[in-house]
Short mmCIF file of C-alpha atoms in Angstrom, two decimals:
data_model
loop_
_atom_site.label_atom_id
_atom_site.label_comp_id
_atom_site.label_asym_id
_atom_site.label_seq_id
_atom_site.Cartn_x
_atom_site.Cartn_y
_atom_site.Cartn_z
CA MET A 1 18.30 -23.34 12.35
CA GLU A 2 17.85 -20.81 9.29
CA LEU A 3 16.88 -17.15 10.08
CA ILE A 4 14.70 -15.76 7.22
CA VAL A 5 14.80 -11.74 7.16
CA PHE A 6 14.42 -8.97 4.76
CA PRO A 7 17.32 -8.05 2.45
CA PRO A 8 20.04 -5.59 3.21
CA THR A 9 19.00 -2.01 2.90
CA TYR A 10 20.36 1.56 2.87
CA GLY A 11 23.79 0.04 4.06
CA GLU A 12 22.12 -2.01 6.90
CA PRO A 13 22.28 -5.89 7.51
CA THR A 14 18.45 -5.86 6.77
CA GLY A 15 15.73 -3.82 5.40
CA SER A 16 14.11 -4.12 9.04
CA PRO A 17 14.77 -3.31 12.51
CA PHE A 18 12.92 -6.20 13.79
CA SER A 19 15.18 -8.34 11.46
CA THR A 20 18.25 -6.75 12.35
CA LYS A 21 17.28 -7.32 16.07
CA ALA A 22 16.91 -10.77 15.21
CA LEU A 23 20.30 -11.30 13.56
CA ALA A 24 21.98 -9.32 16.51
CA MET A 25 20.72 -12.16 19.02
CA MET A 26 21.49 -14.88 16.85
CA GLU A 27 25.11 -13.56 16.92
CA GLN A 28 24.87 -13.04 20.69
CA SER A 29 23.75 -16.68 21.16
CA GLY A 30 26.89 -18.26 19.63
CA LEU A 31 24.42 -20.96 17.99
CA ASP A 32 25.01 -22.09 14.49
CA TYR A 33 22.60 -20.81 11.90
CA THR A 34 22.23 -19.48 8.31
CA VAL A 35 20.58 -16.56 6.84
CA ARG A 36 18.05 -16.47 4.12
CA TYR A 37 16.76 -13.19 2.49
CA LEU A 38 13.25 -12.72 1.42
CA SER A 39 11.53 -9.79 -0.03
CA ASP A 40 8.05 -10.93 -0.21
CA PRO A 41 7.03 -12.20 3.39
CA ARG A 42 3.09 -12.88 2.59
CA LYS A 43 3.71 -16.31 2.76
CA MET A 44 5.53 -16.59 5.76
CA PRO A 45 3.48 -17.02 9.55
CA LYS A 46 1.89 -13.70 10.34
CA GLY A 47 2.90 -12.48 6.89
CA LYS A 48 5.95 -10.75 8.42
CA LEU A 49 9.73 -11.16 9.20
CA PRO A 50 11.82 -12.09 10.83
CA VAL A 51 11.19 -15.93 11.23
CA LEU A 52 13.54 -18.51 12.50
CA LYS A 53 12.97 -21.97 10.99
CA VAL A 54 13.89 -24.76 13.45
CA GLY A 55 13.53 -28.13 11.38
CA GLU A 56 9.91 -27.78 10.39
CA ARG A 57 9.01 -25.47 12.92
CA MET A 58 8.51 -21.73 12.10
CA ILE A 59 8.91 -19.26 14.78
CA ALA A 60 7.65 -15.93 13.58
CA ASP A 61 8.24 -12.43 15.43
CA SER A 62 11.45 -11.12 16.95
CA GLU A 63 9.95 -11.67 20.37
CA LYS A 64 9.07 -15.14 20.01
CA ILE A 65 12.50 -15.87 18.51
CA GLN A 66 14.00 -14.25 21.94
CA ASP A 67 11.90 -16.44 23.92
CA TYR A 68 12.91 -19.29 21.91
CA LEU A 69 16.49 -18.75 22.42
CA GLU A 70 16.23 -18.18 26.20
CA GLN A 71 13.80 -21.21 26.89
CA THR A 72 15.49 -23.86 24.76
CA HIS A 73 19.04 -22.96 24.46
CA GLY A 74 19.50 -20.98 27.97
CA CYS A 75 20.34 -17.68 26.48
CA ASP A 76 20.08 -14.77 28.50
CA PHE A 77 19.73 -11.30 26.92
CA ASN A 78 19.23 -9.63 30.07
CA LYS A 79 21.95 -11.10 32.17
CA GLY A 80 22.94 -8.96 35.31
CA LEU A 81 19.66 -6.89 35.17
CA THR A 82 17.58 -6.15 38.19
CA ASP A 83 13.74 -6.68 38.13
CA LEU A 84 13.60 -2.86 38.03
CA GLN A 85 15.80 -2.71 35.07
CA LYS A 86 14.05 -5.55 33.34
CA ALA A 87 10.67 -3.64 33.72
CA THR A 88 12.21 -0.62 32.28
CA SER A 89 13.67 -2.47 29.57
CA ARG A 90 10.39 -3.80 28.38
CA ALA A 91 8.76 -0.30 28.78
CA VAL A 92 11.50 0.84 26.68
CA ILE A 93 11.22 -1.91 23.80
CA ARG A 94 7.51 -1.11 23.75
CA MET A 95 8.19 2.53 23.16
CA VAL A 96 10.65 1.71 20.40
CA GLU A 97 8.72 -0.81 18.59
CA GLU A 98 5.19 0.14 19.11
CA HIS A 99 5.50 4.08 19.08
CA ILE A 100 8.93 5.09 17.25
CA TYR A 101 8.58 2.55 14.64
CA PHE A 102 5.14 3.74 13.55
CA ILE A 103 6.16 7.03 13.27
CA VAL A 104 9.08 6.03 11.10
CA TYR A 105 6.90 3.70 9.04
CA ALA A 106 4.04 6.29 8.66
CA SER A 107 7.02 8.94 7.40
CA ARG A 108 8.44 6.53 4.75
CA TRP A 109 5.04 5.17 3.35
CA MET A 110 2.85 8.20 3.77
CA GLU A 111 5.12 11.37 2.74
CA ASP A 112 5.66 11.40 -1.07
CA ALA A 113 9.11 12.27 -1.25
CA HIS A 114 10.14 9.46 1.20
CA TRP A 115 8.15 7.04 -0.42
CA LYS A 116 9.86 7.45 -3.44
CA VAL A 117 13.22 6.25 -1.86
CA THR A 118 11.50 3.60 0.14
CA LYS A 119 9.88 2.04 -3.33
CA GLU A 120 12.86 2.36 -5.05
CA ALA A 121 15.02 0.49 -2.11
CA ASN A 122 12.36 -2.17 -1.35
CA PHE A 123 10.91 -2.97 -4.68
CA GLY A 124 13.41 -1.89 -7.38
CA ALA A 125 14.01 -5.51 -8.11
CA ILE A 126 10.25 -5.84 -9.39
CA PRO A 127 10.09 -5.34 -13.22
CA ARG A 128 9.16 -1.70 -14.17
CA MET A 129 6.21 -2.63 -16.13
CA MET A 130 4.65 -4.34 -12.90
CA ARG A 131 6.18 -2.18 -10.56
CA GLY A 132 3.90 0.59 -10.24
CA LEU A 133 0.69 -1.66 -9.96
CA ILE A 134 2.22 -3.76 -7.47
CA THR A 135 3.74 -0.75 -5.09
CA ARG A 136 0.63 1.14 -5.41
CA ALA A 137 -1.15 -1.96 -3.93
CA ILE A 138 1.16 -2.21 -1.21
CA ARG A 139 1.42 1.43 -0.37
CA LYS A 140 -2.31 1.70 0.15
CA GLY A 141 -2.29 -1.19 2.58
CA ALA A 142 0.70 0.49 4.21
CA ILE A 143 -1.31 3.82 4.68
CA ALA A 144 -4.31 1.99 5.86
CA GLN A 145 -2.34 0.17 8.35
CA CYS A 146 -0.90 3.35 9.64
CA LYS A 147 -4.35 4.84 10.09
CA GLY A 148 -5.66 1.87 11.90
CA GLN A 149 -2.88 2.00 14.31
CA GLY A 150 -3.58 5.44 14.54
CA MET A 151 -0.19 6.99 13.89
CA GLY A 152 -1.19 7.85 10.30
CA ARG A 153 -4.09 9.97 11.68
CA HIS A 154 -1.55 12.44 12.97
CA SER A 155 -0.04 15.35 10.91
CA LYS A 156 3.59 15.21 10.25
CA ALA A 157 4.23 17.94 12.76
CA GLU A 158 2.27 16.08 15.32
CA ARG A 159 4.31 12.89 14.65
CA LEU A 160 7.65 14.50 14.82
CA MET A 161 6.70 16.12 18.38
CA ARG A 162 6.18 12.62 19.59
CA PHE A 163 9.13 11.51 18.00
CA GLU A 164 11.37 14.15 19.72
CA LYS A 165 10.07 13.32 23.21
CA ASP A 166 10.84 9.78 22.73
CA ILE A 167 14.33 10.27 21.29
CA TRP A 168 14.88 12.73 24.23
CA SER A 169 13.89 9.70 26.83
CA LEU A 170 16.31 7.36 25.00
CA SER A 171 19.24 9.87 25.52
CA VAL A 172 18.47 10.75 29.06
CA LEU A 173 17.95 7.11 29.97
CA LEU A 174 21.36 6.14 28.36
CA GLY A 175 23.15 9.13 29.62
CA ASP A 176 27.07 8.55 29.60
CA GLN A 177 26.60 4.79 30.00
CA PRO A 178 27.85 2.52 27.22
CA TYR A 179 24.49 0.82 26.99
CA LEU A 180 21.07 1.55 28.41
CA PHE A 181 21.70 -0.31 31.48
CA GLY A 182 25.30 -0.28 32.02
CA ASP A 183 28.54 -1.52 30.50
CA THR A 184 26.95 -4.53 28.72
CA PRO A 185 24.25 -4.59 25.96
CA SER A 186 20.64 -6.12 26.78
CA SER A 187 17.75 -7.06 24.77
CA ALA A 188 16.70 -3.30 25.21
CA ASP A 189 19.88 -2.33 23.36
CA ASN A 190 19.33 -4.87 20.60
CA THR A 191 16.00 -3.19 19.82
CA THR A 192 17.17 0.27 20.22
CA VAL A 193 20.33 0.20 18.29
CA SER A 194 18.69 -1.76 15.38
CA ALA A 195 15.97 0.76 15.40
CA LEU A 196 18.11 4.14 15.41
CA ARG A 197 20.56 2.75 12.83
CA PHE A 198 17.44 1.98 10.56
CA ILE A 199 16.11 5.58 11.07
CA CYS A 200 19.69 7.11 10.43
CA ALA A 201 20.33 5.09 7.34
CA PHE A 202 17.43 6.34 5.12
CA THR A 203 18.93 7.81 2.25
CA HIS A 204 16.70 10.91 1.81
CA GLU A 205 17.05 13.86 4.29
CA ASN A 206 14.49 13.97 6.93
CA ASP A 207 13.71 15.35 10.49
CA LEU A 208 13.63 12.29 12.11
CA ALA A 209 17.15 11.27 11.35
CA ASP A 210 18.24 14.88 12.29
CA CYS A 211 16.69 14.39 15.49
CA VAL A 212 18.61 11.38 16.53
CA ARG A 213 21.89 12.63 15.15
CA SER A 214 21.54 15.86 17.28
CA TYR A 215 22.04 13.91 20.19
CA PRO A 216 25.99 12.87 20.46
CA ASN A 217 25.62 10.34 23.12
CA LEU A 218 22.80 8.07 20.64
CA VAL A 219 25.26 8.68 17.58
CA ALA A 220 28.19 7.07 19.70
CA TYR A 221 25.81 4.43 21.06
CA MET A 222 24.81 3.35 17.54
CA GLU A 223 28.53 2.94 16.48
CA ARG A 224 29.44 1.21 19.84
CA GLY A 225 26.43 -1.11 19.54
CA LYS A 226 27.27 -2.03 15.78
CA LYS A 227 30.74 -2.91 16.51
CA GLU A 228 30.12 -4.89 19.73
CA MET A 229 26.52 -6.39 19.37
CA PHE A 230 26.71 -7.81 15.64
CA PRO A 231 30.34 -7.08 14.33
CA SER A 232 30.30 -9.90 11.70
CA ILE A 233 26.95 -8.70 10.01
#
């Protein structure tokens, strides 16, 4: 099996929380696999990463990868969770991946100061003569996606207010537990640790990272998760 992900960025294993989540699952599965880094996913199924290649089969999207590992290899990323905890876990994952993620996405692609850092981190390898033309087109598409999804239609202050409520919710749910649902990490932790670390690793000062760091239990959670969930990557 070959896991195709974005290259490491900002000191994190990959430049995408979804790719880091997939790496964490592969590590936890105990299965043999290799990693291939890819900066341009346009030729991949769905035009996004991560993708798990199994023979000639291409499994796109971190959720589909989880389904494959569970259904084909018997992995259980929610072992020991009650039905109520599994339902809560799914709601948390949706909040992180469909709400928090797009707040971060809008911040990095729409705010000029953050875009400068994003452009250099993700497209610095493109020859300078071509970089401006290519990145302008990519940024235009990203902003259109933000506005189409809806988050890009809110002001920076409005996005921050939404973000603060979500991060407060994660801190309350975690409490003084090691992980969201007890002593053992589950699929919600794979998602949440990857996303929070992605937010805090950004190399330009920003209100989103400051908000996360204002919760000591979340800071400890991120470090604990990195050490236990994917220590070798």
